[in-house]
PDB file of C-alpha atoms in Angstrom:
ATOM      1  CA  MET J 536      -1.175 -36.471  -7.602  1.00  0.00           C
ATOM      2  CA  PRO J 537       2.576 -37.257  -7.791  1.00  0.00           C
ATOM      3  CA  ASP J 538       3.940 -39.882  -5.425  1.00  0.00           C
ATOM      4  CA  GLU J 539       6.544 -39.031  -2.792  1.00  0.00           C
ATOM      5  CA  ASP J 540       9.526 -40.084  -4.947  1.00  0.00           C
ATOM      6  CA  GLU J 541       8.377 -37.805  -7.770  1.00  0.00           C
ATOM      7  CA  LYS J 542       7.970 -34.882  -5.343  1.00  0.00           C
ATOM      8  CA  ARG J 543      11.452 -35.398  -3.936  1.00  0.00           C
ATOM      9  CA  ALA J 544      12.908 -35.728  -7.438  1.00  0.00           C
ATOM     10  CA  ALA J 545      11.207 -32.495  -8.487  1.00  0.00           C
ATOM     11  CA  HIS J 546      12.539 -30.770  -5.371  1.00  0.00           C
ATOM     12  CA  ARG J 547      16.087 -32.010  -6.057  1.00  0.00           C
ATOM     13  CA  ALA J 548      15.818 -30.863  -9.692  1.00  0.00           C
ATOM     14  CA  LEU J 549      14.694 -27.396  -8.608  1.00  0.00           C
ATOM     15  CA  VAL J 550      17.568 -27.058  -6.124  1.00  0.00           C
ATOM     16  CA  ASP J 551      20.074 -28.321  -8.706  1.00  0.00           C
ATOM     17  CA  ARG J 552      18.831 -25.857 -11.322  1.00  0.00           C
ATOM     18  CA  VAL J 553      18.950 -22.937  -8.912  1.00  0.00           C
ATOM     19  CA  LEU J 554      22.458 -23.787  -7.739  1.00  0.00           C
ATOM     20  CA  ASN J 555      24.070 -25.085 -10.924  1.00  0.00           C
ATOM     21  CA  GLY J 556      22.090 -23.785 -13.886  1.00  0.00           C
ATOM     22  CA  GLU J 557      23.183 -20.996 -16.175  1.00  0.00           C
ATOM     23  CA  GLY J 558      22.965 -17.547 -14.729  1.00  0.00           C
ATOM     24  CA  ARG J 559      24.535 -14.149 -14.238  1.00  0.00           C
ATOM     25  CA  ALA J 560      25.452 -14.824 -10.596  1.00  0.00           C
ATOM     26  CA  SER J 561      28.202 -17.355 -10.034  1.00  0.00           C
ATOM     27  CA  PRO J 562      27.229 -20.792  -8.748  1.00  0.00           C
ATOM     28  CA  GLU J 563      29.345 -20.067  -5.635  1.00  0.00           C
ATOM     29  CA  LEU J 564      27.430 -16.871  -4.894  1.00  0.00           C
ATOM     30  CA  ARG J 565      24.101 -18.606  -5.529  1.00  0.00           C
ATOM     31  CA  ALA J 566      25.143 -21.376  -3.107  1.00  0.00           C
ATOM     32  CA  ARG J 567      26.005 -18.759  -0.489  1.00  0.00           C
ATOM     33  CA  ALA J 568      22.619 -17.087  -0.977  1.00  0.00           C
ATOM     34  CA  PHE J 569      20.930 -20.500  -0.838  1.00  0.00           C
ATOM     35  CA  SER J 570      22.566 -21.227   2.529  1.00  0.00           C
ATOM     36  CA  ASN J 571      22.319 -17.579   3.685  1.00  0.00           C
ATOM     37  CA  ALA J 572      25.971 -17.603   4.728  1.00  0.00           C
ATOM     38  CA  GLY J 573      29.265 -16.041   3.698  1.00  0.00           C
ATOM     39  CA  LEU J 574      27.835 -13.139   1.704  1.00  0.00           C
ATOM     40  CA  PRO J 575      29.365  -9.664   1.391  1.00  0.00           C
ATOM     41  CA  ALA J 576      27.743  -7.087   3.703  1.00  0.00           C
ATOM     42  CA  PRO J 577      25.413  -5.207   1.308  1.00  0.00           C
ATOM     43  CA  LEU J 578      24.230  -8.469  -0.189  1.00  0.00           C
ATOM     44  CA  HIS J 579      23.910 -10.190   3.182  1.00  0.00           C
ATOM     45  CA  ALA J 580      21.422  -7.566   4.386  1.00  0.00           C
ATOM     46  CA  LEU J 581      19.136  -8.226   1.420  1.00  0.00           C
ATOM     47  CA  ILE J 582      19.505 -12.013   1.305  1.00  0.00           C
ATOM     48  CA  ASP J 583      19.052 -12.458   5.054  1.00  0.00           C
ATOM     49  CA  LYS J 584      15.812 -10.486   4.898  1.00  0.00           C
ATOM     50  CA  VAL J 585      14.597 -12.529   1.929  1.00  0.00           C
ATOM     51  CA  ALA J 586      15.283 -15.754   3.819  1.00  0.00           C
ATOM     52  CA  THR J 587      14.146 -14.785   7.306  1.00  0.00           C
ATOM     53  CA  ARG J 588      11.975 -11.655   7.139  1.00  0.00           C
ATOM     54  CA  PRO J 589      10.719 -11.245   3.572  1.00  0.00           C
ATOM     55  CA  THR J 590       8.051  -8.702   4.476  1.00  0.00           C
ATOM     56  CA  GLN J 591      10.815  -6.350   5.615  1.00  0.00           C
ATOM     57  CA  VAL J 592      12.678  -6.247   2.275  1.00  0.00           C
ATOM     58  CA  THR J 593      12.799  -2.663   0.995  1.00  0.00           C
ATOM     59  CA  ASP J 594      13.838  -0.827  -2.140  1.00  0.00           C
ATOM     60  CA  ALA J 595      16.794   0.458  -0.095  1.00  0.00           C
ATOM     61  CA  ASP J 596      18.025  -3.132   0.369  1.00  0.00           C
ATOM     62  CA  PHE J 597      18.069  -3.600  -3.402  1.00  0.00           C
ATOM     63  CA  ALA J 598      19.624  -0.162  -3.959  1.00  0.00           C
ATOM     64  CA  ALA J 599      22.473  -0.976  -1.561  1.00  0.00           C
ATOM     65  CA  ALA J 600      23.149  -4.280  -3.318  1.00  0.00           C
ATOM     66  CA  LYS J 601      23.057  -2.588  -6.721  1.00  0.00           C
ATOM     67  CA  ALA J 602      25.401   0.145  -5.462  1.00  0.00           C
ATOM     68  CA  ALA J 603      27.810  -2.610  -4.419  1.00  0.00           C
ATOM     69  CA  GLY J 604      27.989  -3.684  -8.069  1.00  0.00           C
ATOM     70  CA  PHE J 605      25.386  -6.408  -8.409  1.00  0.00           C
ATOM     71  CA  SER J 606      23.168  -6.297 -11.495  1.00  0.00           C
ATOM     72  CA  GLU J 607      19.394  -6.694 -11.429  1.00  0.00           C
ATOM     73  CA  ASP J 608      19.759 -10.104 -13.088  1.00  0.00           C
ATOM     74  CA  GLN J 609      22.226 -11.229 -10.426  1.00  0.00           C
ATOM     75  CA  LEU J 610      20.000  -9.939  -7.637  1.00  0.00           C
ATOM     76  CA  PHE J 611      16.994 -11.739  -9.100  1.00  0.00           C
ATOM     77  CA  GLU J 612      18.938 -15.028  -9.170  1.00  0.00           C
ATOM     78  CA  LEU J 613      20.275 -14.507  -5.653  1.00  0.00           C
ATOM     79  CA  VAL J 614      16.841 -13.687  -4.248  1.00  0.00           C
ATOM     80  CA  ILE J 615      15.449 -16.844  -5.864  1.00  0.00           C
ATOM     81  CA  SER J 616      18.386 -18.828  -4.459  1.00  0.00           C
ATOM     82  CA  ALA J 617      17.733 -17.446  -0.976  1.00  0.00           C
ATOM     83  CA  ALA J 618      13.998 -18.172  -1.156  1.00  0.00           C
ATOM     84  CA  VAL J 619      14.512 -21.706  -2.474  1.00  0.00           C
ATOM     85  CA  GLY J 620      17.214 -22.304   0.144  1.00  0.00           C
ATOM     86  CA  GLN J 621      14.921 -21.241   2.970  1.00  0.00           C
ATOM     87  CA  SER J 622      12.056 -23.306   1.582  1.00  0.00           C
ATOM     88  CA  ALA J 623      14.404 -26.314   1.279  1.00  0.00           C
ATOM     89  CA  ARG J 624      15.410 -25.960   4.935  1.00  0.00           C
ATOM     90  CA  LEU J 625      11.760 -25.756   5.973  1.00  0.00           C
ATOM     91  CA  TYR J 626      10.867 -28.716   3.740  1.00  0.00           C
ATOM     92  CA  GLU J 627      13.639 -30.855   5.243  1.00  0.00           C
ATOM     93  CA  ALA J 628      12.670 -29.807   8.788  1.00  0.00           C
ATOM     94  CA  GLY J 629       9.056 -30.733   8.039  1.00  0.00           C
ATOM     95  CA  LEU J 630      10.047 -34.143   6.700  1.00  0.00           C
ATOM     96  CA  ALA J 631      12.226 -34.744   9.762  1.00  0.00           C
ATOM     97  CA  ALA J 632       9.371 -33.759  12.081  1.00  0.00           C
ATOM     98  CA  LEU J 633       6.991 -36.085  10.254  1.00  0.00           C
ATOM     99  CA  ALA J 634       9.491 -38.945  10.437  1.00  0.00           C
ATOM    100  CA  GLU J 635      10.019 -38.325  14.144  1.00  0.00           C
ATOM    101  CA  ALA J 636       6.288 -38.188  14.785  1.00  0.00           C
ATOM    102  CA  ALA J 637       5.722 -41.372  12.808  1.00  0.00           C
ATOM    103  CA  GLY J 638       8.511 -43.104  14.704  1.00  0.00           C
ATOM    104  CA  THR J 639       7.122 -41.949  18.028  1.00  0.00           C
ATOM    105  CA  ARG J 640       3.651 -43.115  17.098  1.00  0.00           C
ATOM    106  CA  GLU J 641       4.974 -46.534  16.043  1.00  0.00           C
ATOM    107  CA  ALA J 642       6.866 -46.838  19.339  1.00  0.00           C
ATOM    108  CA  ASP J 643       3.732 -45.833  21.288  1.00  0.00           C
ATOM    109  CA  ASP J 644       1.619 -48.359  19.350  1.00  0.00           C
ATOM    110  CA  ALA J 645       4.083 -51.152  20.176  1.00  0.00           C
ATOM    111  CA  THR J 646       3.715 -50.657  23.929  1.00  0.00           C
TER     112      THR J 646
END
C-alpha cells in the first residue's frame, strides 16, 4: 500500500494532468470546470450537476452544451475536470477534518 506522500503526489499529478495536460478544452475552461465557477450558462448547468448532483445529469444537459458549440471531446474533458475538482474538494475537506480530529484528540489526551 502506498504511503501518504505517494498518495498525495499521485493526487497532485492527477490534478495537474487534468488542468494542464493536452486537450481539446482550454486549460482556462478546464480550471473553471474544476472549480465549478465562471462558466457560460449552458455549460454551467451541466458542470454544476456533474459536481453537485451527478445523478440528475441528463442527455438534455449535454445537448444544450453541444448546441452552445462545445464538442464531445471538450465536454468529456470538462466533465472529468468537474468530477476531479469536486473529488479534490472532498479529499481536502476530509484531510482537514482528520487533522482537526487528531488535534482535538491530542489536546484531550494532554488534559
